[in-house]
Tab-separated table of C-alpha atoms in Angstrom:
chain	number	residue	atom	x	y	z
A	1	UNK	CA	40.612	23.385	-40.859
A	2	UNK	CA	39.176	20.030	-38.661
A	3	UNK	CA	35.811	20.588	-37.512
A	4	UNK	CA	35.002	19.866	-33.888
A	5	UNK	CA	32.789	17.030	-32.727
A	6	UNK	CA	30.129	18.251	-29.922
A	7	UNK	CA	29.745	15.297	-27.539
A	8	UNK	CA	26.711	15.093	-25.575
A	9	UNK	CA	26.987	13.052	-22.158
A	10	UNK	CA	23.691	12.071	-21.104
A	11	UNK	CA	23.284	12.840	-17.300
A	12	UNK	CA	23.102	9.343	-15.168
A	13	UNK	CA	19.868	9.084	-13.248
A	14	UNK	CA	18.861	6.258	-11.165
A	15	UNK	CA	15.252	6.668	-12.282
A	16	UNK	CA	14.239	3.727	-14.809
A	17	UNK	CA	11.957	5.882	-17.122
A	18	UNK	CA	11.207	9.698	-17.234
A	19	UNK	CA	7.560	8.741	-16.219
A	20	UNK	CA	8.557	5.899	-13.187
A	21	UNK	CA	7.089	6.448	-9.759
A	22	UNK	CA	9.013	5.587	-6.642
A	23	UNK	CA	7.890	2.985	-4.494
A	24	UNK	CA	5.618	4.278	-1.719
A	25	UNK	CA	6.004	1.106	-0.045
A	26	UNK	CA	9.533	2.146	0.549
A	27	UNK	CA	9.966	3.708	4.111
A	28	UNK	CA	11.749	6.684	2.598
A	29	UNK	CA	9.591	7.110	-0.534
A	30	UNK	CA	6.396	6.831	1.642
A	31	UNK	CA	7.787	9.833	3.807
A	32	UNK	CA	8.840	12.214	0.831
A	33	UNK	CA	5.513	11.968	-0.517
A	34	UNK	CA	3.777	12.691	2.674
A	35	UNK	CA	6.134	15.433	3.860
A	36	UNK	CA	6.809	17.583	0.989
A	37	UNK	CA	5.990	21.205	1.643
A	38	UNK	CA	3.302	21.265	-0.829
A	39	UNK	CA	-0.320	21.619	-0.220
A	40	UNK	CA	-0.682	18.584	-2.199
A	41	UNK	CA	1.315	16.783	0.042
A	42	UNK	CA	-0.444	17.904	3.227
A	43	UNK	CA	-3.837	17.639	1.943
A	44	UNK	CA	-2.922	13.665	1.029
A	45	UNK	CA	-1.203	13.285	4.687
A	46	UNK	CA	-4.532	14.818	6.382
A	47	UNK	CA	-6.871	12.752	4.120
A	48	UNK	CA	-5.051	9.466	4.759
A	49	UNK	CA	-4.900	10.007	8.689
A	50	UNK	CA	-8.486	10.997	8.248
A	51	UNK	CA	-9.458	7.646	6.659
A	52	UNK	CA	-7.311	5.551	8.971
A	53	UNK	CA	-8.660	6.863	12.364
A	54	UNK	CA	-12.513	7.552	10.520
A	55	UNK	CA	-12.605	10.970	11.994
A	56	UNK	CA	-11.829	14.524	10.176
A	57	UNK	CA	-8.720	15.987	10.531
A	58	UNK	CA	-8.676	19.958	10.424
A	59	UNK	CA	-4.907	20.812	10.532
A	60	UNK	CA	-1.517	19.172	11.588
A	61	UNK	CA	1.973	20.306	11.888
A	62	UNK	CA	4.720	17.765	10.765
A	63	UNK	CA	7.444	17.223	13.950
A	64	UNK	CA	10.993	16.817	13.384
A	65	UNK	CA	11.974	13.399	14.421
A	66	UNK	CA	15.487	12.411	13.023
A	67	UNK	CA	18.919	13.332	12.661
A	68	UNK	CA	20.645	14.563	9.206
A	69	UNK	CA	22.785	11.850	7.837
A	70	UNK	CA	24.491	10.554	4.928
A	71	UNK	CA	22.475	8.693	2.029
A	72	UNK	CA	24.577	5.591	2.373
A	73	UNK	CA	23.796	5.428	6.229
A	74	UNK	CA	19.791	5.921	5.363
A	75	UNK	CA	19.196	2.110	5.673
A	76	UNK	CA	19.717	2.651	9.205
A	77	UNK	CA	17.506	5.372	10.129
A	78	UNK	CA	13.914	6.280	10.827
A	79	UNK	CA	11.527	7.344	8.296
A	80	UNK	CA	8.186	7.680	10.292
A	81	UNK	CA	6.261	10.502	9.608
A	82	UNK	CA	5.346	12.333	12.899
A	83	UNK	CA	2.432	14.568	13.130
A	84	UNK	CA	0.938	16.518	15.773
A	85	UNK	CA	-3.001	17.589	14.832
A	86	UNK	CA	-6.216	19.062	16.578
A	87	UNK	CA	-6.013	19.581	19.769
A	88	UNK	CA	-2.236	18.389	20.510
A	89	UNK	CA	-3.079	14.482	19.548
A	90	UNK	CA	0.004	13.196	17.906
A	91	UNK	CA	0.609	10.474	15.360
A	92	UNK	CA	3.592	8.415	14.298
A	93	UNK	CA	3.216	6.893	11.031
A	94	UNK	CA	5.505	3.653	9.154
A	95	UNK	CA	5.724	2.249	6.437
A	96	UNK	CA	7.074	-1.625	7.312
A	97	UNK	CA	8.037	-3.097	4.137
A	98	UNK	CA	9.098	-6.515	5.591
A	99	UNK	CA	8.496	-8.235	8.858
A	100	UNK	CA	11.876	-8.219	10.402
A	101	UNK	CA	13.015	-10.997	13.188
A	102	UNK	CA	12.023	-9.082	16.067
A	103	UNK	CA	8.819	-8.940	18.029
A	104	UNK	CA	6.923	-5.923	16.359
A	105	UNK	CA	3.636	-5.803	18.457
A	106	UNK	CA	5.993	-5.038	21.182
A	107	UNK	CA	7.925	-2.482	19.232
A	108	UNK	CA	4.618	-0.729	18.122
A	109	UNK	CA	3.536	-0.766	21.627
A	110	UNK	CA	6.563	0.709	22.761
A	111	UNK	CA	6.807	3.301	19.723
A	112	UNK	CA	3.067	4.295	21.414
A	113	UNK	CA	4.241	4.507	24.786
A	114	UNK	CA	7.223	6.839	23.679
A	115	UNK	CA	5.212	8.940	21.995
A	116	UNK	CA	2.697	9.380	24.945
A	117	UNK	CA	5.513	10.203	27.307
A	118	UNK	CA	6.513	13.266	25.297
A	119	UNK	CA	3.634	14.976	25.294
A	120	UNK	CA	3.044	14.625	28.939
A	121	UNK	CA	6.018	16.417	30.359
A	122	UNK	CA	7.112	17.055	33.687
A	123	UNK	CA	4.607	19.239	35.344
A	124	UNK	CA	1.884	18.514	33.237
A	125	UNK	CA	-1.628	16.921	34.284
A	126	UNK	CA	-2.597	13.546	33.430
A	127	UNK	CA	-5.362	15.331	30.982
A	128	UNK	CA	-3.249	14.822	28.198
A	129	UNK	CA	-4.196	14.267	24.186
A	130	UNK	CA	-4.329	10.798	22.884
A	131	UNK	CA	-1.421	8.970	20.801
A	132	UNK	CA	-1.422	6.583	17.833
A	133	UNK	CA	1.154	4.624	16.150
A	134	UNK	CA	-0.076	3.566	12.965
A	135	UNK	CA	1.947	1.016	10.978
A	136	UNK	CA	1.587	0.695	7.070
A	137	UNK	CA	2.294	-3.167	6.870
A	138	UNK	CA	3.560	-4.910	3.338
A	139	UNK	CA	3.251	-8.307	4.848
A	140	UNK	CA	0.657	-9.935	6.808
A	141	UNK	CA	1.284	-9.377	10.757
A	142	UNK	CA	-1.998	-11.512	11.662
A	143	UNK	CA	-2.669	-14.639	8.979
A	144	UNK	CA	-5.684	-15.380	11.316
A	145	UNK	CA	-7.507	-11.967	10.629
A	146	UNK	CA	-9.045	-11.184	7.286
A	147	UNK	CA	-9.262	-7.520	8.369
A	148	UNK	CA	-7.126	-4.857	6.650
A	149	UNK	CA	-7.099	-2.292	9.480
A	150	UNK	CA	-6.388	-3.682	13.047
A	151	UNK	CA	-7.045	-1.098	15.790
A	152	UNK	CA	-5.402	-2.179	19.547
A	153	UNK	CA	-5.713	-0.276	22.795
A	154	UNK	CA	-5.675	-0.959	26.504
A	155	UNK	CA	-9.108	-2.597	27.793
A	156	UNK	CA	-10.430	-4.579	30.527
A	157	UNK	CA	-10.844	-8.200	29.734
A	158	UNK	CA	-14.787	-7.526	29.786
A	159	UNK	CA	-13.786	-5.059	26.371
A	160	UNK	CA	-13.821	-1.930	28.512
A	161	UNK	CA	-11.765	1.022	27.300
A	162	UNK	CA	-9.647	2.549	30.153
A	163	UNK	CA	-8.487	5.664	28.497
A	164	UNK	CA	-8.075	5.697	25.351
A	165	UNK	CA	-4.674	7.267	25.250
A	166	UNK	CA	-2.622	4.537	23.724
A	167	UNK	CA	-3.437	3.414	20.176
A	168	UNK	CA	-1.558	0.935	17.847
A	169	UNK	CA	-3.134	0.705	14.370
A	170	UNK	CA	-2.025	-1.634	11.695
A	171	UNK	CA	-2.866	-1.485	7.781
A	172	UNK	CA	-2.109	-4.596	6.269
A	173	UNK	CA	-1.402	-3.693	2.708
A	174	UNK	CA	-1.378	-7.432	1.657
A	175	UNK	CA	-5.209	-8.355	2.920
A	176	UNK	CA	-5.998	-5.564	0.236
A	177	UNK	CA	-4.144	-7.065	-2.654
A	178	UNK	CA	-6.919	-9.219	-3.624
A	179	UNK	CA	-9.380	-6.246	-4.426
A	180	UNK	CA	-7.191	-5.457	-7.494
A	181	UNK	CA	-9.511	-5.029	-10.604
A	182	UNK	CA	-12.582	-4.618	-8.174
A	183	UNK	CA	-15.184	-2.052	-9.832
A	184	UNK	CA	-14.245	1.422	-8.156
A	185	UNK	CA	-17.507	1.675	-6.727
A	186	UNK	CA	-17.532	-1.389	-4.793
A	187	UNK	CA	-14.448	0.043	-2.823
A	188	UNK	CA	-14.340	2.009	0.400
A	189	UNK	CA	-11.811	4.678	0.561
A	190	UNK	CA	-9.628	2.748	3.103
A	191	UNK	CA	-9.341	-0.007	0.435
A	192	UNK	CA	-8.533	2.261	-2.324
A	193	UNK	CA	-5.620	3.711	-0.167
A	194	UNK	CA	-4.537	0.362	0.172
A	195	UNK	CA	-4.650	-0.182	-3.287
A	196	UNK	CA	-3.019	2.650	-4.206
A	197	UNK	CA	0.098	2.378	-1.767
A	198	UNK	CA	0.166	-1.185	-3.113
A	199	UNK	CA	0.434	-0.541	-6.986
A	200	UNK	CA	1.358	3.128	-7.796
A	201	UNK	CA	4.514	2.327	-9.088
A	202	UNK	CA	3.540	-0.818	-10.982
A	203	UNK	CA	2.982	0.030	-14.511
A	204	UNK	CA	1.337	-2.744	-15.448
A	205	UNK	CA	-2.025	-1.595	-13.574
A	206	UNK	CA	-1.245	2.110	-14.231
A	207	UNK	CA	-4.831	2.147	-15.973
A	208	UNK	CA	-6.748	1.070	-13.038
A	209	UNK	CA	-4.870	3.113	-10.748
A	210	UNK	CA	-5.082	6.409	-12.836
A	211	UNK	CA	-9.051	5.541	-12.680
A	212	UNK	CA	-8.744	5.126	-8.638
A	213	UNK	CA	-6.648	8.129	-8.055
A	214	UNK	CA	-9.366	10.072	-9.918
A	215	UNK	CA	-12.337	9.082	-7.327
A	216	UNK	CA	-10.553	10.031	-4.609
A	217	UNK	CA	-9.340	13.698	-4.105
A	218	UNK	CA	-7.165	12.683	-1.162
A	219	UNK	CA	-5.563	10.193	-3.353
A	220	UNK	CA	-4.909	12.407	-6.120
A	221	UNK	CA	-3.250	14.611	-3.999
A	222	UNK	CA	-1.074	11.838	-2.964
A	223	UNK	CA	-0.288	10.826	-6.479
A	224	UNK	CA	0.737	14.553	-7.369
A	225	UNK	CA	2.997	14.588	-4.152
A	226	UNK	CA	4.903	11.238	-5.481
A	227	UNK	CA	4.962	12.384	-9.120
A	228	UNK	CA	6.995	15.533	-7.815
A	229	UNK	CA	9.363	13.737	-5.470
A	230	UNK	CA	9.814	11.128	-8.040
A	231	UNK	CA	11.420	13.759	-10.198
A	232	UNK	CA	14.134	14.190	-7.710
A	233	UNK	CA	17.203	12.100	-8.210
A	234	UNK	CA	18.053	12.106	-4.607
A	235	UNK	CA	15.134	10.368	-3.670
A	236	UNK	CA	15.946	7.568	-6.295
A	237	UNK	CA	19.263	7.247	-4.979
A	238	UNK	CA	17.980	6.798	-1.454
A	239	UNK	CA	15.381	4.231	-2.080
A	240	UNK	CA	18.035	2.595	-4.544
A	241	UNK	CA	20.423	2.378	-1.554
A	242	UNK	CA	17.621	0.791	0.712
A	243	UNK	CA	16.737	-1.547	-1.558
A	244	UNK	CA	20.552	-2.684	-2.360
A	245	UNK	CA	21.034	-2.695	1.788
A	246	UNK	CA	18.158	-4.750	1.801
A	247	UNK	CA	19.213	-7.197	-0.883
A	248	UNK	CA	22.566	-7.613	0.697
A	249	UNK	CA	20.885	-8.443	4.311
A	250	UNK	CA	18.910	-11.142	2.725
A	251	UNK	CA	21.471	-12.790	0.549
A	252	UNK	CA	23.831	-13.112	4.237
A	253	UNK	CA	20.684	-14.459	5.505
A	254	UNK	CA	20.081	-17.034	2.927
A	255	UNK	CA	23.588	-17.934	2.232
A	256	UNK	CA	23.774	-18.564	5.957
A	257	UNK	CA	20.562	-20.788	6.241
A	258	UNK	CA	22.066	-22.710	3.064
A	259	UNK	CA	25.512	-22.951	4.812
A	260	UNK	CA	23.755	-24.131	7.934
A	261	UNK	CA	21.493	-26.802	6.033
A	262	UNK	CA	24.666	-28.205	4.075
A	263	UNK	CA	26.459	-28.273	7.330
A	264	UNK	CA	23.741	-30.168	8.942
A	265	UNK	CA	23.217	-32.665	6.130
A	266	UNK	CA	27.084	-33.130	6.352
A	267	UNK	CA	27.045	-34.067	10.076
A	268	UNK	CA	23.611	-36.170	9.459
A	269	UNK	CA	25.469	-38.530	6.783
A	270	UNK	CA	28.714	-38.727	8.897
A	271	UNK	CA	26.940	-39.926	11.801
A	272	UNK	CA	24.696	-42.150	10.052
A	273	UNK	CA	27.808	-43.577	8.054
A	274	UNK	CA	29.322	-44.097	11.774
A	275	UNK	CA	26.619	-46.158	12.882
A	276	UNK	CA	26.887	-48.086	9.912
A	277	UNK	CA	30.223	-48.888	10.700
A	278	UNK	CA	29.778	-49.526	14.367
A	279	UNK	CA	27.116	-52.050	13.587
A	280	UNK	CA	29.301	-53.921	11.181
A	281	UNK	CA	32.505	-53.903	13.433
A	282	UNK	CA	30.043	-55.577	16.511
A	283	UNK	CA	28.866	-58.058	14.034
A	284	UNK	CA	32.381	-58.542	12.305
A	285	UNK	CA	31.097	-58.166	9.130
A	286	UNK	CA	34.012	-57.620	7.151
A	287	UNK	CA	37.561	-56.234	6.737
A	288	UNK	CA	38.173	-52.678	7.802
A	289	UNK	CA	38.803	-51.984	4.288
A	290	UNK	CA	35.570	-53.026	3.329
A	291	UNK	CA	33.625	-51.552	6.463
A	292	UNK	CA	35.347	-48.459	5.215
A	293	UNK	CA	33.717	-48.923	1.649
A	294	UNK	CA	30.318	-49.660	2.815
A	295	UNK	CA	29.838	-46.817	5.121
A	296	UNK	CA	31.844	-44.095	3.015
A	297	UNK	CA	34.434	-43.761	5.925
A	298	UNK	CA	38.522	-43.913	5.747
A	299	UNK	CA	39.912	-46.954	6.849
A	300	UNK	CA	41.699	-44.787	9.601
A	301	UNK	CA	38.254	-43.753	11.167
A	302	UNK	CA	36.854	-47.238	10.851
A	303	UNK	CA	39.867	-48.950	12.550
A	304	UNK	CA	39.698	-45.849	15.588
A	305	UNK	CA	36.087	-46.739	15.884
A	306	UNK	CA	37.087	-50.153	16.174
A	307	UNK	CA	39.597	-49.512	19.056
A	308	UNK	CA	37.182	-47.254	20.728
A	309	UNK	CA	34.375	-49.740	20.674
């Protein structure tokens, strides 16, 4: 009697290792970490907003802000976190991992204006709550400013604030990177948040980040939430699909630039060759064959230049 062999088929996973964490600088993973239906996720989001606005946040409510779509189309959808808190004020938080070829300043300003308009529906008075557009940037927005946190609002030319209803806030993670390894007691809470978001998924710095996490309860909750969402395979599929789409887009752009440069160089060489040939023809230095050999053109091209000169 033949014995049956038991074959165990390992479940395919896109998670690199059992302890790997999602990249919180990926907009989908950033949102998953802060919008999980758990106390840790909610506490982490409150602490993060409180740190950025430098004010306590007692309660907050997540607002629906996007239609359901298939994972394959995730790279085209918005992964912002919309929140209503305290006295009706609204916050929209976005993770921006790359600088796009659009005016990001205008985009953020229009986004916060739209957010404010949704709070002030027809029939309401003008005494509405403030709106905040917070962008966590994984690129340098203003290279002339060393500040990691930039806050923009409508002001007079002498600095006086108009009403404080419209607020655009940029949190630049790149300006935090040089603080990696700095003693924790020398870091502000904002800087700790920046380092956590920048290196939470990088196992090379796990020891330092673990110590940092333990120093702040809000970041500890964020790490706990990130660990939880990192166990869900769909989040890895979503993150990897976004990264693949980004790489495809970058490759297309790089290839287009390379092709354009090659065509430009080729045309430049051609123009120079024509210029040399015209000079030799005007000075009657050599036969068509000789001029063609010197300029790098065909005899027919040299003959045509001579006929049209």
